[in-house]
C-alpha positions as a printed Julia matrix, in Angstrom:
237×3 Matrix{Float64}:
 161.36  201.77  221.26
 164.25  201.66  224.26
 167.1   199.53  223.79
 170.23  201.26  224.84
 172.32  198.96  222.87
 171.02  195.73  225.42
 171.8   192.93  223.88
 169.32  190.67  223.06
 171.03  187.47  223.02
 169.78  184.11  221.16
 171.09  181.51  222.7
 169.35  178.12  221.78
 169.07  175.08  223.8
 169.3   171.48  223.17
 165.22  171.57  222.78
 164.88  173.25  219.37
 161.87  174.39  220.49
 163.0   177.07  222.96
 164.98  179.78  222.74
 166.31  182.03  225.64
 166.11  185.84  224.78
 167.28  188.86  226.94
 166.89  192.42  226.69
 163.68  195.16  227.0
 163.03  193.87  223.25
 161.25  196.21  220.92
 157.54  196.23  220.71
 155.68  194.45  217.29
 152.92  196.51  217.07
 155.19  199.33  217.17
 154.75  200.12  213.01
 157.08  202.97  213.15
 159.96  202.03  214.77
 159.99  198.72  213.05
 160.1   200.59  209.29
 162.79  202.83  210.57
 164.72  199.9   211.72
 163.79  198.09  208.2
 164.81  200.97  206.37
 167.9   201.58  208.32
 169.13  197.57  208.01
 168.65  198.32  204.14
 170.82  200.76  204.33
 173.61  199.43  206.1
 173.65  196.17  204.32
 173.89  197.98  201.43
 177.1   199.8   202.71
 178.63  197.29  204.63
 179.0   195.4   201.01
 181.15  197.63  199.68
 183.37  197.63  203.02
 183.63  193.98  202.66
 185.16  194.75  199.04
 187.45  197.21  200.71
 188.98  194.92  202.98
 189.03  192.49  200.33
 191.76  194.55  197.95
 193.57  195.84  201.48
 194.05  192.25  202.67
 192.05  193.51  206.36
 190.44  189.92  207.7
 189.95  191.6   211.62
 188.37  194.68  209.51
 185.85  192.37  207.55
 184.72  190.18  210.0
 183.62  193.47  212.03
 181.77  194.19  209.02
 180.25  190.65  208.51
 179.16  191.07  211.98
 177.79  194.32  211.45
 175.66  192.75  208.38
 173.93  190.34  210.13
 173.15  192.42  213.04
 169.52  191.89  213.81
 169.39  189.06  211.22
 167.15  186.82  213.62
 164.67  187.9   215.57
 162.93  185.91  218.22
 158.61  186.96  218.88
 157.8   186.55  222.88
 154.93  188.29  224.32
 154.53  190.57  221.35
 158.26  191.95  221.78
 160.87  191.2   219.59
 164.24  190.21  220.65
 167.86  190.47  218.49
 171.36  189.91  218.09
 173.49  193.32  218.05
 176.62  193.98  216.6
 177.09  197.44  218.33
 179.76  198.77  215.76
 179.52  202.35  214.68
 178.86  202.15  211.54
 175.47  199.61  212.08
 172.73  202.03  211.33
 170.35  199.91  213.96
 173.43  200.5   216.87
 174.18  203.94  215.95
 170.62  204.97  216.39
 170.62  202.66  219.5
 173.84  204.75  220.57
 172.35  208.05  219.63
 169.69  207.47  221.94
 171.45  206.6   224.98
 173.52  209.37  224.75
 170.67  211.61  224.12
 169.04  210.51  227.27
 171.97  210.87  229.54
 173.22  214.18  228.05
 170.27  215.69  227.38
 168.84  216.47  231.29
 172.01  218.94  232.09
 172.11  220.41  228.73
 168.49  221.9   229.35
 169.36  224.1   232.03
 172.17  225.71  230.4
 170.8   228.8   230.24
 172.32  230.05  226.81
 174.22  227.18  225.1
 176.03  227.72  221.81
 176.75  225.28  219.16
 181.08  225.5   218.02
 182.64  224.11  215.21
 186.05  223.97  214.97
 187.98  222.62  211.69
 191.26  223.01  210.31
 192.78  222.73  206.28
 190.95  219.79  204.04
 194.11  217.42  203.49
 194.27  214.42  201.21
 193.64  210.54  202.65
 197.33  210.08  203.58
 197.55  212.54  206.16
 194.36  211.96  207.7
 195.43  210.29  210.32
 198.04  212.33  211.08
 196.05  215.61  211.01
 193.55  214.07  213.31
 196.02  213.3   216.28
 196.66  216.51  216.01
 193.92  217.79  216.32
 192.87  216.17  219.37
 196.43  216.81  220.75
 195.67  220.59  219.93
 192.33  220.21  221.55
 193.61  218.89  224.78
 196.9   221.14  225.06
 193.95  223.98  225.0
 191.47  222.3   227.77
 194.95  221.82  229.86
 195.94  225.6   229.25
 192.38  226.88  230.24
 191.85  224.75  233.43
 195.57  226.07  234.71
 194.21  229.48  234.22
 190.88  228.42  235.53
 192.34  227.03  238.68
 194.8   230.44  239.14
 191.62  232.34  238.98
 193.23  233.92  236.11
 190.21  232.61  232.83
 186.51  230.46  232.77
 185.86  227.12  233.0
 186.05  225.37  230.0
 182.74  222.89  229.98
 180.76  221.29  227.01
 180.53  217.92  224.88
 182.35  217.09  221.68
 182.51  215.16  218.73
 184.6   214.73  215.97
 183.85  214.74  211.88
 184.6   214.25  209.05
 183.59  215.61  205.46
 184.8   214.1   201.83
 184.76  215.57  199.0
 184.28  213.55  196.31
 185.8   216.2   193.47
 188.64  217.25  195.05
 189.46  213.84  196.77
 190.04  215.74  200.14
 188.96  215.29  203.69
 187.92  217.95  206.14
 188.01  216.8   209.61
 186.52  218.97  212.6
 185.09  219.33  215.91
 181.03  220.03  217.19
 181.08  221.37  220.56
 177.95  222.37  222.1
 179.1   224.63  224.97
 176.59  226.8   227.84
 177.22  230.19  226.91
 178.96  232.62  224.27
 181.96  233.44  226.17
 183.01  229.65  226.22
 182.34  229.6   222.77
 184.2   232.79  221.95
 187.2   231.4   223.92
 187.62  228.44  222.13
 187.26  229.81  218.82
 190.18  231.96  219.9
 192.65  229.56  221.48
 192.21  227.28  218.58
 193.26  230.11  216.36
 196.47  230.66  218.04
 197.29  226.93  218.86
 197.04  226.21  215.25
 198.38  229.73  213.34
 201.82  229.54  216.0
 204.21  229.61  213.19
 204.22  230.96  209.51
 201.93  228.61  207.91
 198.36  229.26  207.89
 196.87  225.59  209.22
 193.27  226.93  209.39
 191.2   230.44  209.17
 189.21  232.56  211.59
 186.46  232.35  208.69
 186.12  228.51  208.86
 185.29  228.42  212.37
 181.72  228.91  213.34
 179.85  229.74  216.54
 176.05  230.12  216.74
 173.48  230.23  219.69
 171.69  226.78  220.05
 167.63  227.52  219.01
 167.22  223.71  218.83
 168.83  221.97  221.51
 167.99  218.28  220.47
 168.84  218.92  216.99
 172.0   220.22  217.64
 173.06  217.81  220.29
 172.05  214.57  217.5
 174.49  216.62  215.4
 177.11  216.63  217.56
 176.8   212.86  219.06
 175.67  211.02  216.35
 178.62  209.32  214.99
């Protein structure tokens, strides 16, 4: 299946015997694809109902509507010429649409990354924090990385440093025992030299004062052995 988040619309005409569909559809004979989609749909619905309950408690009707859209994603399916068509919500918290988005990104980035001679996988993080501080720290991490990019760009323009190249994503883990969050960046870069530079600049950026915000031991660098797996790890959210 290769729908790449193309919306398969179902606009009913006045005659109820006809339905207009668009998009590439899914081969209804592809049992593996259909089973995987069914599993994702089950997971999404269970998760979404819990999130809807949270929005009711917090009084967030707009977010609640987004969750309902994800709940109804691919609920109605139309069959035509051995193809299945349905509506996509295109929300990141929908496991069906997230899988399509992931396939799209892989198809766009993989041809370039596979030409890198020695790609490395980098993880940059800060200390774990409580929920009330999460937004502020995520903002700070994005700002810190932008400052690093700008600094390295100027050095490269002055022919005093290497050029930063790579792909990056933000991920956040939750510790249910300590009730803390750990936001971190996953980055794939072309070589070890850029990986070491990022780690060095990250530590300098966060530990400019006497307060320690992160540790060198918390930052990880490793050589990419399975490019597709690490690319999925980077772009899965």
